[in-house]
Amino acid sequence: MTSRFFMSDSGSSESESEEEIREPTNFLARFSDDEEDTKRVVRSAKEKRYEELQNIIKNIKNYKKNKDLASLHSSFEDLCRAYIKAAVVIEKEDGGKIPRFYIRCLVELEDYLNMIWDDKEGRKKMNKNNAKGLATMRQKLRKYVKDFENELTAFRENPDVGDSDEEEEDLAEQDGGSDAEDDMLTPAAFKKETSVASGDSRIAVDRMAAGDDADDEDEYSDWGSDSDESSSDSDPGGLVPLREKFLKKTVTREEDETKKKHRSERKKEPKAPKEADGGWETVKKGSVIPTEKPKMFGKDDEISIKSVTNKLNEIIAARGKKGTDRKEQIELVHELMGIARENNLGNAMYIKIQYHLIMSIYDYAPSGSDAMKPELWEKVLKKIEELLEMLLDMPDLSIGSNITEEDENLETSPYRVHGDVVTIIDRMDVEFCKLVKACDAHSNEFIVKLRDEVKVCKIIDTMLDYQEKHGLVPDVCRIYLRKIEHVYYKYDKKAADQARGKIPESEETSLKLMEKLCSYIYVRDNTDRLRTRAVLCHIYHMALHDRWYQARDLMLMAHLQDTIQHSDLPTQILYNRTLVQLGLCGFRHSHIKEAHNALLDIQSGGRAKELLAQGLLPLRQNERTSEQEKQEKERQIPFHMHINLEMLECVYLVSAMLIEIPYMAAHEFDARRRMISKSFHHQLKNSERQSLVGPPESMREHVVAASKAMRNGNWRTARDLLLNEKMNGKVWDLFHNADEVREMLGRKVQEESLRTYLFTYSHVYDSISLVTLSEMFELPHATVHAIISKMIINEEIMGSLDEPTFCLVMHKTEPSQLQSLSLQLADKLHNLVENNDRILDQKPFFQRNMQGGGYRDRQKPWGGNTGRDRRDGQDRQDRGGRGDYMDRRSNHIGERSDRGRDYMDRRRQD
Amino acid sequence: MCTSDLRSEHCIRTNSNMAQYDLTNKLTPYLDRHLVFPLMEFLSVRGIYNETDLQRTKLDLLSNTNMVDFAMDIQASLYPDQPPSTELTEKRSRVVAELKRLQTESAQIFDIFADPEVQKQVQSSRDYKTLVNYLQENHKFKPEMLDVVFKYAKFQYECGNYSATADYMYLFRCLVPPTDKNYLSSLWGKLATEILTQDWENALDDLNRLKEVLDSGVTTSTPLQALQQRTWLIHWSLFVFFNHTKGRELIIEMLLYQTQYLNAIQTMCPHVLRYLATAVVINKSSRRQALRDLVKVIQQENYNYSDPITEFLASLYVDFDFDAAQEKLQLCADVLKNDFFLVACMKDFIDNARLMIFELFCRIHQCISINMLAEKLNMTPPDAERWIVDLIRQAKLDAKIDSQQGHVVMGTQAISPYQQLIEKTKNLSFRTQMLAMNIEKKANTARSNEVVFKVGG
């Protein structure tokens, strides 16, 4: 670790010191940990158990030599216990074949005990403890051995094999990681590495602490510390108390330093001397210590594919450990690459090493949430490009996670290499995202960083080509999704023109591309997540390019609103983004009602920022814990993908205004009036509460002022308040077809003002001339006629047209106050009767009503929207309200529910 | 037997611009080869398409059937100066030989069924099991024979001998369990033959039976298959619905109000909306509700499919644009004239559409000038006046004609608050009474239960 402090550049040391400050309590412990952790290796359960057994066996051997029968007895009991633990693993991995070393130990133990037993002289000399131990031990062993009778006899018949094994193994042990053992250890360890996130592997490491401790102590015996102490400490399963370790380490800090130096000196030493003093190292065990392997190969070592592979495995076995010097890891792999190149080991080998090189660069970042260092990022991009180049150059090579380490073939064509290249791309993308998020979105730095997006996209494209040719379906799906996620939020002018029919359909655009990629995933993917994300991105992209109907239909048919709560948070965020984009698209196409419905959920809580993951909202009551904040920050969408929140709110408010104002006018005296949009009303109320209303400044004030003007039928003011320089700059110019939107909005304001006017003032007229109306609102006659006709048919106004004179004749049915009150009373009676009916029909009525309140606050902030919908709908029905927007919408979705399934199936067939 | 995915409609030159609304091209993929012939005949009568091209397509169609004589006729008319091709004559002899063979094979079976006693049994028994048992006991009947029957029937069908096929299919269906592999095919075959022999009464029965089987979901494994089968059924049913007397109500019932069929239309074949729309327009009873639902669907699918008929409804009920509706109505007439299924109801449609326009007019207007009305209805003013007078006399319309100014004045429809109040409270007391009675009943049953419980306990 120290070497890292000294060697790393100033930038990194800065970050280190930060880390230290942040975790002051951990520091010392960490320091000592680091010392030991160098030896930590992620191992499979099997290795762990075997090692445990072997440790005990070693102790037994020692005790045998010392004739310490009491300890031998306790060790034997430990051994039996350990074996029971290991039995499960053995059953699973070796098919129940009892490991040979275990049998050997039993045989030797039996022989030894018989020998001692027979030596009656010696037995008499024995102290009491030992004698007792011997007696019980002998009995126990006899009993125990019965279970293994077959194996033992088999072993006794053929002990030679075992002996030679033993020798080899001893050698191996002294070597501290010879090939034979490595082969056994690493594949499992490696698999774990690649599949499990680093956090998990850390847990795994912790679990193995016991075994490691034994290692550590063994290690000390290397350094000439008291061997007795080590042997007592290395009691299997007995954790060395942390405090003890801590004390020991801090006291001997300086000593540590010297050790460190010592070690680094040792690094320079050739291997031979080390082997020479191997006599001391009988207890050296399993785990591989890359830091102790400065020189890759000795001078005389043969450098072959096999040996390089083994070396590589050694190096990567240290991955993910807390104390591994990550920088050194990178260098080691790099060096290995150099060696491989020097010796011309073939492209397959290079690819394998390159793959691990990239992986170890990824590992370099100390924590999961911080961005990579820029220079490393550059490097990793370069390396990935190189890797891809090599892959493309070698069509007869297949690489994938499905190829196991054993199946690898690095020497002859067809080459097979283990490795998940798509994961590299995924990681790259994640790192890129972090990198972009790490810098201030309004700085120059951000733009510089963002330029790398081109490179990232290029790499993804290359990978996509490669996977299309060689990859398996799941990998292709993954890389397709990766591509989709880089395309979906980008606006392609050509695609939009195509949607509007300016460019022929045959032209290649991003929409076409999306269609192709997404349908591939729809058909072939069988993990739900990829498909869900693909659908959402597809909808988003179509909505972005004004394909309103297709986007809407796909949204309705995908049925995501039912299941989205159960998906992961990034997908829920994507769902929210898609919904918002759909709403914006609807607005551009003058589908005001749909736009309002789509945006309602996101806007209603005032938490749009949070729901779209575009920033953290300050919490009112309690502060976030740093953990929470970290998590939330991780979820954030990078700035270049943001949806403009002010535009969003403006679109929502304007939509709400266009719906709500006529509605308010129509139901001015209605007792049962409901709010369509709460947040719009909130804005209105806020402005009413002010004692002095100045000229509008902000976007909200503009909309509110426009609403007020509209309420009075003053459409010109309303329009001017919505469409002016200020608002253009703030909102409308952000639309790609800004002029069309403005025109649409102007028209909508005219129409809705006309309706509002009619609702508000119809009772003062006996008849109104349509011509006057169309002049007043500057609308074409046909439009006025259509609007009024619709209102008459829907019985919104009581009146009829007088065709010869172009007049709207009002039927005087405006009830007097008494009449309207009695009508309301009748309504209420009606409700009462209905409620009574319902109570009689279903007893659990009360329960249903009671669960309404308080529930809402408890739901999660992310994407719990649809649940809220339904509940609201139910509440409203319970209140006896007529069908409203929400209800109608859910019906609407329901209507097409079957169709959705059909549609998806059809796509699948296509 | 029914899967003829026909896309042979390759290069057919058109004679008029009406072809743009012609749906034959869209319909044929979902029809059986044999069912396409009536459509083709109709097209050649209308003369929208080039006659020789049509003939050539027909020949294509025939290539996979056994109707060799028909094919030879067409070939002769296409290429009068050439002798009939050897291929066809060979095929003819092959077909005849095959027919002979199947005839001899199945002769034994038909002997059994020729027995009047057996026929009585067939008609009286409802269950295929008892029938099969009876036959096995008394007439040396073997279940394997059924396959022969099916084969023979199919062969007959391919030869164009539809009425014979219908009989055999009936027999077959009586004798096999619904799980038989050929059961569904036999149902489709039976329906096709009934349609081709124009036996609408039976065709409707078969249609319903087929629908039941499809809806039960026994025969289809995947939703996609179910969707396809439904789409076929929708298309085949058009033959029945537009020829059967009750079909016009039934088509609305089936296509508009059964969600799975409406979904199939929206997903696979929005062009069927034309037929649905026409049916709704010409169906006088229960129109209003159906119209509302239909207009919703049309609006939804507007971007996907539209033709003058759906546009007519949309402009009338969505935009209230009477001028546009009027224009569309004229186009509709042309479309209907050239549609195989709808040609019969053209007059009905026009009349009803006019009535709809007028009705809507009356609901919106208080006073209409007859000249304007005549223009909107595409009539001369005197005709229009007479038409209105007829309507008033038949008491369909509460209106008076002001002949001096040439106006129609509607009766006022405004409802007074009193009436509203009465309407609203009218059934309240009745409902409350019912409620009280119900409560009493419940209380009584509860009490009697209690008593029983006490006695029993």
CSV table of C-alpha atoms in Angstrom, one decimal, chain A residues 558-820:
chain,number,residue,atom,x,y,z
A,558,ALA,CA,-46.9,-2.9,-23.9
A,559,HIS,CA,-49.0,-2.9,-20.6
A,560,LEU,CA,-46.1,-1.5,-18.7
A,561,GLN,CA,-48.3,0.5,-16.4
A,562,ASP,CA,-49.3,-2.6,-14.5
A,563,THR,CA,-45.8,-4.0,-14.0
A,564,ILE,CA,-43.5,-1.1,-13.9
A,565,GLN,CA,-43.6,-0.8,-10.2
A,566,HIS,CA,-42.0,-4.1,-9.9
A,567,SER,CA,-39.0,-3.3,-12.1
A,568,ASP,CA,-35.7,-1.8,-11.1
A,569,LEU,CA,-35.4,1.9,-10.5
A,570,PRO,CA,-33.5,2.9,-13.6
A,571,THR,CA,-36.2,1.2,-15.7
A,572,GLN,CA,-38.8,3.1,-13.7
A,573,ILE,CA,-37.0,6.3,-14.4
A,574,LEU,CA,-36.9,5.4,-18.0
A,575,TYR,CA,-40.6,4.8,-17.9
A,576,ASN,CA,-41.2,8.2,-16.4
A,577,ARG,CA,-39.0,9.8,-19.1
A,578,THR,CA,-40.9,8.0,-21.8
A,579,LEU,CA,-44.2,9.0,-20.4
A,580,VAL,CA,-43.1,12.6,-20.3
A,581,GLN,CA,-41.8,12.5,-23.8
A,582,LEU,CA,-45.1,11.0,-24.9
A,583,GLY,CA,-46.9,13.8,-23.3
A,584,LEU,CA,-44.8,16.4,-25.0
A,585,CYS,CA,-45.3,14.7,-28.3
A,586,GLY,CA,-49.1,14.7,-27.7
A,587,PHE,CA,-48.9,18.4,-26.9
A,588,ARG,CA,-47.1,19.1,-30.2
A,589,HIS,CA,-49.8,17.3,-32.0
A,590,SER,CA,-52.5,19.2,-30.2
A,591,HIS,CA,-53.8,16.2,-28.3
A,592,ILE,CA,-54.1,18.4,-25.2
A,593,LYS,CA,-56.0,15.9,-23.1
A,594,GLU,CA,-53.6,13.1,-23.7
A,595,ALA,CA,-50.7,15.3,-23.0
A,596,HIS,CA,-52.2,16.4,-19.7
A,597,ASN,CA,-52.9,12.8,-18.7
A,598,ALA,CA,-49.4,11.7,-19.5
A,599,LEU,CA,-47.8,14.6,-17.6
A,600,LEU,CA,-50.2,14.6,-14.6
A,601,ASP,CA,-48.5,11.9,-12.7
A,602,ILE,CA,-45.1,13.3,-13.1
A,603,GLN,CA,-46.1,16.9,-12.3
A,604,SER,CA,-48.7,16.4,-9.6
A,605,GLY,CA,-46.4,15.9,-6.7
A,606,GLY,CA,-44.0,18.7,-7.7
A,607,ARG,CA,-41.3,16.1,-7.8
A,608,ALA,CA,-40.7,16.0,-11.5
A,609,LYS,CA,-37.0,16.5,-11.0
A,610,GLU,CA,-36.8,13.5,-8.7
A,611,LEU,CA,-39.0,11.3,-10.8
A,612,LEU,CA,-37.0,12.0,-13.9
A,613,ALA,CA,-33.7,11.6,-12.0
A,614,GLN,CA,-32.5,15.0,-13.1
A,615,GLY,CA,-31.4,16.3,-9.7
A,616,LEU,CA,-31.9,15.9,-6.0
A,617,LEU,CA,-34.8,17.6,-4.3
A,618,PRO,CA,-34.0,19.1,-0.9
A,619,LEU,CA,-35.9,17.1,1.7
A,620,ARG,CA,-37.9,19.1,4.1
A,621,GLN,CA,-38.1,17.0,7.2
A,622,ASN,CA,-35.0,14.8,7.4
A,623,GLU,CA,-31.7,15.0,5.8
A,624,ARG,CA,-30.6,12.2,3.7
A,625,THR,CA,-28.0,9.9,5.0
A,626,SER,CA,-24.8,10.0,2.9
A,627,GLU,CA,-25.6,6.5,1.8
A,628,GLN,CA,-29.0,7.6,0.4
A,629,GLU,CA,-27.5,10.5,-1.2
A,630,LYS,CA,-24.9,8.4,-2.9
A,631,GLN,CA,-27.5,6.0,-4.2
A,632,GLU,CA,-29.6,8.8,-5.5
A,633,LYS,CA,-26.7,10.4,-7.2
A,634,GLU,CA,-25.9,7.2,-8.9
A,635,ARG,CA,-29.3,7.0,-10.4
A,636,GLN,CA,-29.1,10.5,-11.9
A,637,ILE,CA,-29.4,10.8,-15.6
A,638,PRO,CA,-26.4,12.6,-17.2
A,639,PHE,CA,-27.1,16.2,-18.2
A,640,HIS,CA,-27.1,15.7,-22.0
A,641,MET,CA,-30.1,13.4,-21.7
A,642,HIS,CA,-32.2,15.7,-19.5
A,643,ILE,CA,-35.6,16.8,-20.5
A,644,ASN,CA,-36.1,20.5,-19.9
A,645,LEU,CA,-38.1,20.7,-16.7
A,646,GLU,CA,-39.4,24.2,-17.2
A,647,MET,CA,-40.7,23.3,-20.6
A,648,LEU,CA,-42.3,20.3,-19.1
A,649,GLU,CA,-44.0,22.2,-16.5
A,650,CYS,CA,-45.1,24.9,-18.9
A,651,VAL,CA,-46.6,22.3,-21.2
A,652,TYR,CA,-48.4,20.7,-18.4
A,653,LEU,CA,-49.8,23.9,-17.0
A,654,VAL,CA,-50.9,25.1,-20.4
A,655,SER,CA,-52.6,21.8,-21.1
A,656,ALA,CA,-54.2,22.0,-17.7
A,657,MET,CA,-55.3,25.5,-18.4
A,658,LEU,CA,-56.9,24.6,-21.7
A,659,ILE,CA,-58.9,21.9,-20.1
A,660,GLU,CA,-59.6,23.4,-16.8
A,661,ILE,CA,-60.7,26.9,-17.6
A,662,PRO,CA,-63.7,25.9,-19.8
A,663,TYR,CA,-64.5,23.2,-17.3
A,664,MET,CA,-64.5,25.7,-14.4
A,665,ALA,CA,-66.7,28.1,-16.4
A,666,ALA,CA,-69.2,25.4,-17.2
A,667,HIS,CA,-69.5,24.2,-13.7
A,668,GLU,CA,-69.2,27.4,-11.9
A,669,PHE,CA,-72.2,26.8,-9.7
A,670,ASP,CA,-71.9,23.0,-9.7
A,671,ALA,CA,-71.7,21.7,-6.2
A,672,ARG,CA,-69.8,18.6,-7.2
A,673,ARG,CA,-67.1,20.3,-9.1
A,674,ARG,CA,-63.8,18.5,-9.0
A,675,MET,CA,-60.3,19.8,-9.8
A,676,ILE,CA,-58.8,18.3,-12.8
A,677,SER,CA,-55.4,19.4,-12.1
A,678,LYS,CA,-54.4,20.2,-8.5
A,679,SER,CA,-51.1,21.8,-9.2
A,680,PHE,CA,-52.7,24.2,-11.7
A,681,HIS,CA,-55.2,25.2,-9.1
A,682,HIS,CA,-52.4,25.6,-6.7
A,683,GLN,CA,-50.8,28.1,-9.0
A,684,LEU,CA,-54.0,29.9,-9.5
A,685,LYS,CA,-54.7,30.2,-5.8
A,686,ASN,CA,-51.2,31.4,-5.1
A,687,SER,CA,-51.6,34.3,-7.5
A,688,GLU,CA,-55.1,35.1,-6.0
A,689,ARG,CA,-53.6,35.3,-2.6
A,690,GLN,CA,-51.2,37.9,-3.5
A,691,SER,CA,-52.3,41.4,-2.6
A,692,LEU,CA,-50.6,42.9,-5.5
A,693,VAL,CA,-50.1,41.2,-8.8
A,694,GLY,CA,-47.4,42.7,-10.9
A,695,PRO,CA,-46.8,42.0,-14.6
A,696,PRO,CA,-45.8,38.4,-15.1
A,697,GLU,CA,-42.2,37.5,-15.0
A,698,SER,CA,-41.7,33.8,-14.6
A,699,MET,CA,-43.2,31.1,-16.8
A,700,ARG,CA,-45.8,30.2,-14.2
A,701,GLU,CA,-46.9,33.8,-13.8
A,702,HIS,CA,-47.4,34.0,-17.5
A,703,VAL,CA,-49.6,30.9,-17.6
A,704,VAL,CA,-51.6,32.1,-14.6
A,705,ALA,CA,-52.1,35.5,-16.1
A,706,ALA,CA,-53.2,33.9,-19.3
A,707,SER,CA,-55.6,31.7,-17.5
A,708,LYS,CA,-57.2,34.7,-15.9
A,709,ALA,CA,-57.6,36.5,-19.2
A,710,MET,CA,-59.0,33.3,-20.7
A,711,ARG,CA,-61.6,33.1,-18.0
A,712,ASN,CA,-62.9,36.4,-19.0
A,713,GLY,CA,-63.0,35.5,-22.7
A,714,ASN,CA,-60.2,37.8,-23.4
A,715,TRP,CA,-58.4,35.4,-25.8
A,716,ARG,CA,-56.1,37.9,-27.3
A,717,THR,CA,-54.5,38.8,-24.0
A,718,ALA,CA,-54.3,35.2,-23.1
A,719,ARG,CA,-52.6,34.3,-26.3
A,720,ASP,CA,-50.2,37.2,-26.0
A,721,LEU,CA,-49.3,36.2,-22.5
A,722,LEU,CA,-48.5,32.7,-23.6
A,723,LEU,CA,-46.8,33.6,-26.9
A,724,ASN,CA,-44.3,36.3,-26.4
A,725,GLU,CA,-40.6,36.9,-26.5
A,726,LYS,CA,-40.1,35.9,-22.9
A,727,MET,CA,-42.0,32.7,-23.2
A,728,ASN,CA,-40.4,31.9,-26.6
A,729,GLY,CA,-37.0,32.1,-25.1
A,730,LYS,CA,-38.0,30.1,-22.0
A,731,VAL,CA,-40.1,27.4,-23.6
A,732,TRP,CA,-41.4,27.5,-27.0
A,733,ASP,CA,-38.2,27.8,-28.9
A,734,LEU,CA,-37.1,24.5,-27.3
A,735,PHE,CA,-39.5,22.6,-29.5
A,736,HIS,CA,-38.0,21.6,-32.8
A,737,ASN,CA,-41.1,22.7,-34.6
A,738,ALA,CA,-41.6,25.8,-32.5
A,739,ASP,CA,-43.7,27.7,-35.1
A,740,GLU,CA,-46.2,24.9,-35.5
A,741,VAL,CA,-46.5,24.5,-31.8
A,742,ARG,CA,-47.1,28.3,-31.4
A,743,GLU,CA,-49.7,28.3,-34.1
A,744,MET,CA,-51.4,25.3,-32.6
A,745,LEU,CA,-51.4,26.9,-29.2
A,746,GLY,CA,-52.9,30.1,-30.6
A,747,ARG,CA,-55.7,28.2,-32.2
A,748,LYS,CA,-56.4,26.2,-29.1
A,749,VAL,CA,-56.5,29.3,-27.0
A,750,GLN,CA,-59.0,30.8,-29.4
A,751,GLU,CA,-61.2,27.7,-29.4
A,752,GLU,CA,-61.2,27.2,-25.7
A,753,SER,CA,-61.7,30.8,-25.0
A,754,LEU,CA,-64.8,30.6,-27.2
A,755,ARG,CA,-66.1,27.7,-25.2
A,756,THR,CA,-65.3,29.5,-22.0
A,757,TYR,CA,-67.1,32.6,-23.2
A,758,LEU,CA,-70.1,30.7,-24.2
A,759,PHE,CA,-70.2,28.9,-20.8
A,760,THR,CA,-69.8,32.1,-18.9
A,761,TYR,CA,-72.0,34.5,-20.8
A,762,SER,CA,-74.6,32.4,-22.5
A,763,HIS,CA,-77.2,33.1,-19.8
A,764,VAL,CA,-77.1,36.8,-20.6
A,765,TYR,CA,-77.9,36.2,-24.3
A,766,ASP,CA,-81.1,35.3,-25.9
A,767,SER,CA,-79.4,34.6,-29.1
A,768,ILE,CA,-75.9,35.1,-30.4
A,769,SER,CA,-74.9,35.5,-34.0
A,770,LEU,CA,-72.3,33.0,-35.2
A,771,VAL,CA,-70.9,35.6,-37.4
A,772,THR,CA,-70.2,37.9,-34.5
A,773,LEU,CA,-68.7,35.1,-32.6
A,774,SER,CA,-66.4,34.1,-35.4
A,775,GLU,CA,-65.3,37.8,-35.7
A,776,MET,CA,-64.8,38.1,-32.0
A,777,PHE,CA,-62.6,35.1,-31.8
A,778,GLU,CA,-61.2,35.4,-35.3
A,779,LEU,CA,-62.1,31.8,-36.0
A,780,PRO,CA,-63.4,30.6,-39.3
A,781,HIS,CA,-67.1,30.2,-39.4
A,782,ALA,CA,-67.0,26.4,-39.9
A,783,THR,CA,-64.9,26.0,-36.8
A,784,VAL,CA,-67.3,28.1,-34.7
A,785,HIS,CA,-70.2,26.1,-36.1
A,786,ALA,CA,-68.5,22.8,-35.3
A,787,ILE,CA,-67.6,23.9,-31.8
A,788,ILE,CA,-71.1,25.0,-31.0
A,789,SER,CA,-72.6,22.0,-32.6
A,790,LYS,CA,-70.5,19.8,-30.4
A,791,MET,CA,-71.5,21.7,-27.4
A,792,ILE,CA,-75.2,21.4,-28.2
A,793,ILE,CA,-74.9,17.6,-28.9
A,794,ASN,CA,-73.1,17.1,-25.7
A,795,GLU,CA,-75.7,19.1,-23.9
A,796,GLU,CA,-73.1,21.5,-22.6
A,797,ILE,CA,-75.2,24.5,-23.6
A,798,MET,CA,-78.9,24.6,-23.8
A,799,GLY,CA,-79.7,26.1,-27.1
A,800,SER,CA,-80.0,25.4,-30.8
A,801,LEU,CA,-79.0,27.0,-34.0
A,802,ASP,CA,-81.2,29.0,-36.2
A,803,GLU,CA,-79.9,28.2,-39.6
A,804,PRO,CA,-81.3,30.9,-41.8
A,805,THR,CA,-80.0,33.7,-39.6
A,806,PHE,CA,-76.8,32.0,-38.4
A,807,CYS,CA,-77.8,32.5,-34.8
A,808,LEU,CA,-77.4,30.4,-31.7
A,809,VAL,CA,-80.7,30.7,-29.9
A,810,MET,CA,-80.5,30.0,-26.2
A,811,HIS,CA,-83.3,28.1,-24.6
A,812,LYS,CA,-84.0,29.7,-21.3
A,813,THR,CA,-83.5,26.9,-19.0
A,814,GLU,CA,-81.2,28.5,-16.7
A,815,PRO,CA,-82.8,27.5,-13.4
A,816,SER,CA,-83.6,29.9,-10.6
A,817,GLN,CA,-81.8,29.5,-7.4
A,818,LEU,CA,-84.5,27.5,-5.8
A,819,GLN,CA,-84.7,25.3,-8.8
A,820,SER,CA,-81.0,24.6,-8.9
